[in-house]
Coordinates of C-alpha atoms and ligand atoms in Angstrom, one line a residue:
M1 CA -14.0 -10.2 -11.0
Q2 CA -14.4 -6.7 -12.3
F3 CA -11.3 -6.7 -14.4
K4 CA -10.4 -8.8 -17.3
A5 CA -6.9 -9.9 -16.3
K6 CA -4.2 -9.0 -18.8
K7 CA -2.0 -12.0 -19.6
S8 CA 0.7 -9.7 -21.1
L9 CA 1.1 -8.1 -17.6
G10 CA 1.1 -11.4 -15.8
Q11 CA -2.0 -10.6 -13.9
N12 CA -2.9 -13.3 -11.4
F13 CA -4.7 -11.5 -8.6
L14 CA -4.5 -12.9 -5.0
I15 CA -8.0 -13.6 -3.9
D16 CA -7.3 -15.4 -0.6
K17 CA -7.6 -12.8 2.1
N18 CA -6.0 -15.0 4.7
I19 CA -2.9 -15.4 2.6
A20 CA -2.8 -11.6 1.9
K21 CA -2.9 -11.0 5.6
K22 CA -0.2 -13.5 6.3
I23 CA 2.1 -12.0 3.7
V24 CA 1.7 -8.5 5.1
Q25 CA 2.3 -9.8 8.6
Y26 CA 5.7 -11.1 7.6
G27 CA 6.6 -7.5 6.8
K28 CA 6.2 -6.6 10.5
I29 CA 5.2 -3.0 9.5
S30 CA 5.8 -0.3 12.1
P31 CA 4.4 3.2 12.2
D32 CA 7.5 4.8 10.9
D33 CA 7.9 2.5 7.9
T34 CA 7.7 3.6 4.3
V35 CA 6.2 0.7 2.3
L36 CA 6.6 0.2 -1.4
E37 CA 4.3 -2.2 -3.2
I38 CA 5.0 -3.2 -6.7
G39 CA 2.3 -4.5 -8.9
P40 CA -0.6 -3.9 -6.5
G41 CA -3.2 -4.9 -9.0
T42 CA -6.7 -4.8 -7.5
G43 CA -5.2 -4.1 -4.0
S44 CA -5.4 -7.3 -2.1
L45 CA -2.1 -6.7 -0.4
T46 CA -2.5 -3.0 -0.3
S47 CA -5.7 -3.1 1.8
E48 CA -3.8 -5.2 4.4
I49 CA -0.8 -2.9 4.3
I50 CA -3.0 0.1 5.0
K51 CA -4.5 -1.6 8.1
Q52 CA -1.0 -1.7 9.5
K53 CA -0.8 2.1 9.3
P54 CA 2.7 2.7 8.0
K55 CA 4.0 6.3 7.7
N56 CA 4.0 6.2 3.8
I57 CA 2.8 3.9 1.1
I58 CA 4.0 4.0 -2.5
L59 CA 2.4 1.9 -5.1
I60 CA 3.8 1.2 -8.6
E61 CA 1.4 -0.2 -11.1
K62 CA 2.1 -0.5 -14.8
D63 CA -1.5 -1.0 -15.9
N64 CA -3.3 2.3 -16.5
R65 CA -6.8 1.0 -15.8
L66 CA -5.7 -0.5 -12.5
S67 CA -3.8 2.5 -11.3
E68 CA -6.8 4.7 -12.0
E69 CA -9.0 2.3 -10.0
L70 CA -6.4 2.3 -7.2
I71 CA -6.5 6.1 -7.1
I72 CA -10.3 6.0 -6.8
K73 CA -10.2 3.3 -4.2
Y74 CA -7.5 4.8 -1.9
G75 CA -7.4 8.5 -2.8
N76 CA -4.6 10.8 -1.8
S77 CA -3.5 9.0 1.3
I78 CA -1.3 6.9 -0.9
K79 CA 1.3 7.8 -3.6
I80 CA 0.4 5.9 -6.7
L81 CA 2.8 5.8 -9.7
N82 CA 1.5 4.5 -13.0
N83 CA 4.9 3.2 -14.1
D84 CA 7.0 0.2 -15.0
I85 CA 9.1 -0.9 -12.1
L86 CA 11.9 -2.0 -14.4
Q87 CA 12.2 1.7 -15.6
I88 CA 12.6 3.1 -12.1
E89 CA 15.9 3.9 -10.4
E90 CA 15.3 2.2 -7.1
N91 CA 18.1 4.0 -5.2
N92 CA 16.0 7.2 -5.3
F93 CA 12.9 5.9 -3.7
S94 CA 13.4 7.3 -0.3
K95 CA 16.2 8.5 2.1
E96 CA 15.0 5.9 4.6
Q97 CA 15.3 2.2 4.2
I98 CA 11.9 0.9 3.0
L99 CA 9.9 -2.2 3.2
V100 CA 9.0 -3.8 -0.2
F101 CA 6.1 -6.1 -1.1
G102 CA 5.7 -7.5 -4.6
N103 CA 3.5 -10.1 -6.0
L104 CA 4.6 -9.4 -9.6
P105 CA 4.6 -11.4 -12.7
Y106 CA 7.1 -14.3 -12.3
N107 CA 9.4 -13.2 -15.2
I108 CA 9.6 -9.7 -13.8
S109 CA 10.4 -10.8 -10.2
T110 CA 13.6 -12.5 -11.3
K111 CA 14.6 -9.5 -13.6
I112 CA 13.9 -7.1 -10.8
L113 CA 15.8 -9.1 -8.3
T114 CA 18.9 -9.4 -10.4
K115 CA 18.7 -5.7 -11.4
W116 CA 18.4 -4.6 -7.8
I117 CA 21.2 -6.9 -6.6
C118 CA 23.6 -5.5 -9.2
N119 CA 22.6 -1.9 -8.4
I120 CA 22.9 -2.1 -4.6
K121 CA 25.4 0.5 -3.4
N122 CA 27.1 0.3 0.0
K123 CA 23.9 1.6 1.6
F124 CA 20.9 -0.6 1.1
W125 CA 17.8 1.4 0.0
F126 CA 15.5 -1.3 1.5
K127 CA 15.3 -3.1 4.8
K128 CA 13.3 -6.1 3.6
L129 CA 11.9 -7.4 0.3
L130 CA 9.0 -9.8 0.3
L131 CA 8.7 -11.1 -3.2
M132 CA 6.7 -13.8 -4.9
F133 CA 8.2 -16.2 -7.4
Q134 CA 7.2 -19.3 -9.3
K135 CA 8.0 -22.1 -6.8
E136 CA 10.6 -23.7 -9.0
V137 CA 12.6 -20.4 -9.4
A138 CA 12.3 -19.7 -5.6
E139 CA 13.9 -23.1 -4.9
R140 CA 16.8 -22.1 -7.1
I141 CA 17.2 -18.8 -5.4
V142 CA 17.4 -20.2 -1.9
A143 CA 19.3 -23.4 -2.8
K144 CA 22.4 -24.4 -0.9
S145 CA 25.5 -25.9 -2.5
K146 CA 25.5 -29.7 -3.2
T147 CA 21.8 -29.7 -4.1
K148 CA 20.2 -30.1 -7.5
D149 CA 18.6 -26.6 -7.5
Y150 CA 21.9 -24.9 -6.7
G151 CA 23.4 -22.8 -9.5
R152 CA 24.0 -19.3 -10.9
L153 CA 20.8 -17.8 -9.6
S154 CA 21.5 -19.1 -6.1
I155 CA 25.0 -17.6 -6.1
I156 CA 23.9 -14.2 -7.4
S157 CA 20.9 -14.0 -5.1
Q158 CA 22.8 -14.9 -2.0
W159 CA 25.7 -12.5 -2.7
K160 CA 24.4 -9.4 -0.9
M161 CA 21.3 -10.6 0.9
N162 CA 20.1 -13.3 3.3
V163 CA 17.3 -15.2 1.6
K164 CA 14.6 -17.1 3.3
K165 CA 11.6 -19.1 2.1
I166 CA 8.5 -18.0 3.8
M167 CA 5.7 -20.1 2.3
D168 CA 4.4 -21.8 -0.8
I169 CA 1.1 -20.6 -2.1
N170 CA -1.4 -22.7 -3.9
P171 CA -2.6 -21.7 -7.5
F172 CA -6.2 -21.7 -6.1
S173 CA -5.4 -18.6 -4.1
F174 CA -5.2 -16.6 -7.3
Y175 CA -7.6 -15.6 -10.0
P176 CA -7.0 -16.4 -12.8
K177 CA -5.4 -19.6 -11.5
P178 CA -1.7 -19.8 -12.5
K179 CA -0.4 -23.1 -13.8
V180 CA 2.3 -23.3 -11.2
Q181 CA 2.8 -23.1 -7.4
S182 CA 4.1 -19.8 -6.0
T183 CA 6.5 -19.2 -3.2
L184 CA 7.1 -16.1 -1.1
L185 CA 10.7 -15.2 -0.3
E186 CA 12.1 -12.8 2.1
F187 CA 15.4 -10.9 1.4
T188 CA 17.3 -8.9 4.0
P189 CA 20.5 -7.0 3.6
K190 CA 23.8 -8.7 4.6
S191 CA 25.8 -6.6 7.0
N192 CA 28.8 -7.5 5.0
F193 CA 29.1 -8.8 1.5
F194 CA 32.1 -9.6 -0.8
D195 CA 33.0 -6.5 -2.7
I196 CA 33.2 -7.6 -6.3
S197 CA 34.2 -4.8 -8.6
D198 CA 32.2 -6.0 -11.6
V199 CA 29.3 -8.4 -11.3
K200 CA 30.0 -9.5 -14.9
N201 CA 33.1 -11.4 -13.5
L202 CA 30.9 -13.4 -11.1
E203 CA 28.5 -14.0 -14.0
I204 CA 31.3 -15.3 -16.3
L205 CA 32.7 -17.5 -13.6
T206 CA 29.4 -19.1 -12.7
K207 CA 28.3 -19.4 -16.3
T208 CA 31.5 -21.1 -17.4
L209 CA 31.5 -23.6 -14.5
F210 CA 27.8 -24.4 -14.5
N211 CA 27.7 -24.9 -18.2
K212 CA 29.6 -28.0 -17.5
R213 CA 27.6 -28.9 -14.5
R214 CA 28.5 -32.6 -14.4
K215 CA 32.1 -32.2 -15.1
M216 CA 34.9 -31.6 -12.6
I217 CA 35.8 -27.9 -12.5
K218 CA 39.3 -28.6 -13.8
N219 CA 37.7 -29.0 -17.2
S220 CA 36.4 -25.5 -17.4
I221 CA 38.2 -23.2 -14.9
F222 CA 41.3 -22.8 -17.0
N223 CA 39.2 -21.1 -19.6
I224 CA 39.0 -18.2 -17.2
V225 CA 42.1 -18.3 -15.0
N226 CA 45.5 -19.4 -16.3
K227 CA 46.9 -22.5 -14.6
D228 CA 49.9 -20.8 -12.9
D229 CA 47.8 -17.9 -11.6
F230 CA 45.3 -20.3 -10.2
A231 CA 48.1 -22.1 -8.3
N232 CA 48.8 -18.9 -6.5
I233 CA 45.2 -18.4 -5.4
K234 CA 45.1 -19.7 -1.9
L235 CA 41.6 -20.8 -1.7
N236 CA 41.8 -24.5 -1.2
I237 CA 39.7 -25.4 -4.1
D238 CA 39.7 -29.0 -5.1
L239 CA 39.8 -29.1 -8.9
N240 CA 38.2 -32.5 -9.0
C241 CA 35.0 -31.1 -7.4
R242 CA 31.9 -30.2 -9.5
P243 CA 30.5 -26.7 -9.7
Q244 CA 27.7 -27.4 -7.3
D245 CA 30.2 -28.4 -4.6
L246 CA 31.6 -24.9 -4.2
K247 CA 29.9 -22.8 -1.7
P248 CA 28.6 -19.3 -2.7
E249 CA 31.4 -17.7 -0.6
Q250 CA 34.0 -19.6 -2.6
Y251 CA 32.6 -18.2 -5.8
Y252 CA 32.7 -14.6 -4.4
I253 CA 36.3 -15.0 -3.2
L254 CA 37.4 -16.6 -6.4
T255 CA 35.8 -13.8 -8.4
K256 CA 37.7 -11.3 -6.3
E257 CA 41.0 -13.1 -6.9
I258 CA 40.3 -13.3 -10.6
E259 CA 39.7 -9.5 -10.6
K260 CA 43.0 -8.9 -9.0
L261 CA 44.7 -10.8 -11.8
I262 CA 42.8 -8.9 -14.5
K263 CA 43.8 -5.5 -13.1
Ligands
LIG1 N1 -0.2 -7.9 -6.2 C1 -1.5 -8.1 -6.7 C2 -1.5 -8.3 -8.3 C3 -0.7 -9.4 -8.8 S1 -0.7 -9.5 -10.5 C4 -2.2 -9.3 -6.0 O1 -1.5 -10.0 -5.3 O2 -3.4 -9.5 -6.2 C5 0.7 -8.7 -11.0 C6 0.5 -7.2 -11.0 O3 1.7 -6.6 -11.5 C7 -0.5 -6.7 -12.0 O4 -1.3 -5.7 -11.4 C8 0.2 -6.1 -13.1 O5 -0.5 -5.1 -13.8 C9 1.5 -5.5 -12.4 N2 2.6 -5.4 -13.3 C10 3.0 -6.2 -14.3 N3 4.2 -5.8 -14.8 C11 4.6 -4.7 -14.1 C12 5.7 -3.8 -14.1 N4 6.7 -4.0 -15.0 N5 5.7 -2.8 -13.3 C13 4.7 -2.6 -12.3 N6 3.7 -3.4 -12.3 C14 3.6 -4.4 -13.1

């Protein structure tokens, strides 16, 4: 390996070519696609993306050394931005909906995901996201109600997008080898999602209920909604259920009802 991987930038480079190929295949790149890759590193996914001949490729790499190397390797055919993805306003990437690949450091993947979800306007700026997570976090993102992994992250993640697990990836596919398994997830826009005015209200609701995960929701819900108001919310929620029994939709509807009361 030519580069000494920087721990601070969460560098675990994908070294298994077959996996890189597979990941890119899931993108189903067509000739008029604009592809954005975040954290391309040494270019293992990039090289596979190029083979699929999309119309445009944009790379965003925070590491100066790596982005210089990428410029040397790929030249002017690709737009390479030496930048921090967390500092970029994603809605301005392109007028067309783009395809996004990202094998990023685990902590950044979750940050990016929640930032992007909160900032999605009526029009989605992407058509598909293929992002890598630490397996345990991925399980929480895709979790259905009534399972042990279900919680705040599942409810936020499934609000505006369909989420799908694509595959687990073994630590041996990376160098240096990470301590945990990785999982690739696919996110696609929902044609309709609940129009919550302020995501903070959904956060407050899920936080308040899931902080008392094992308790019936009647023990915590009246910290947010007053009892009489709640009686008027026609949602058919059984107050004896636990937070993990409520479906994501019930959280979104409840948040909307609460917002009406606050107004
Ligand atoms: N995708 C490559 C590299 C994975 S390592 C592969 O699969 O081999 C993660 C990469 O993300 C590194 O290249 C690291 O420098 C880059 N990175 C880390 N934080 C970043 C950030 N905030 N913005 C953009 N790139 C980042």
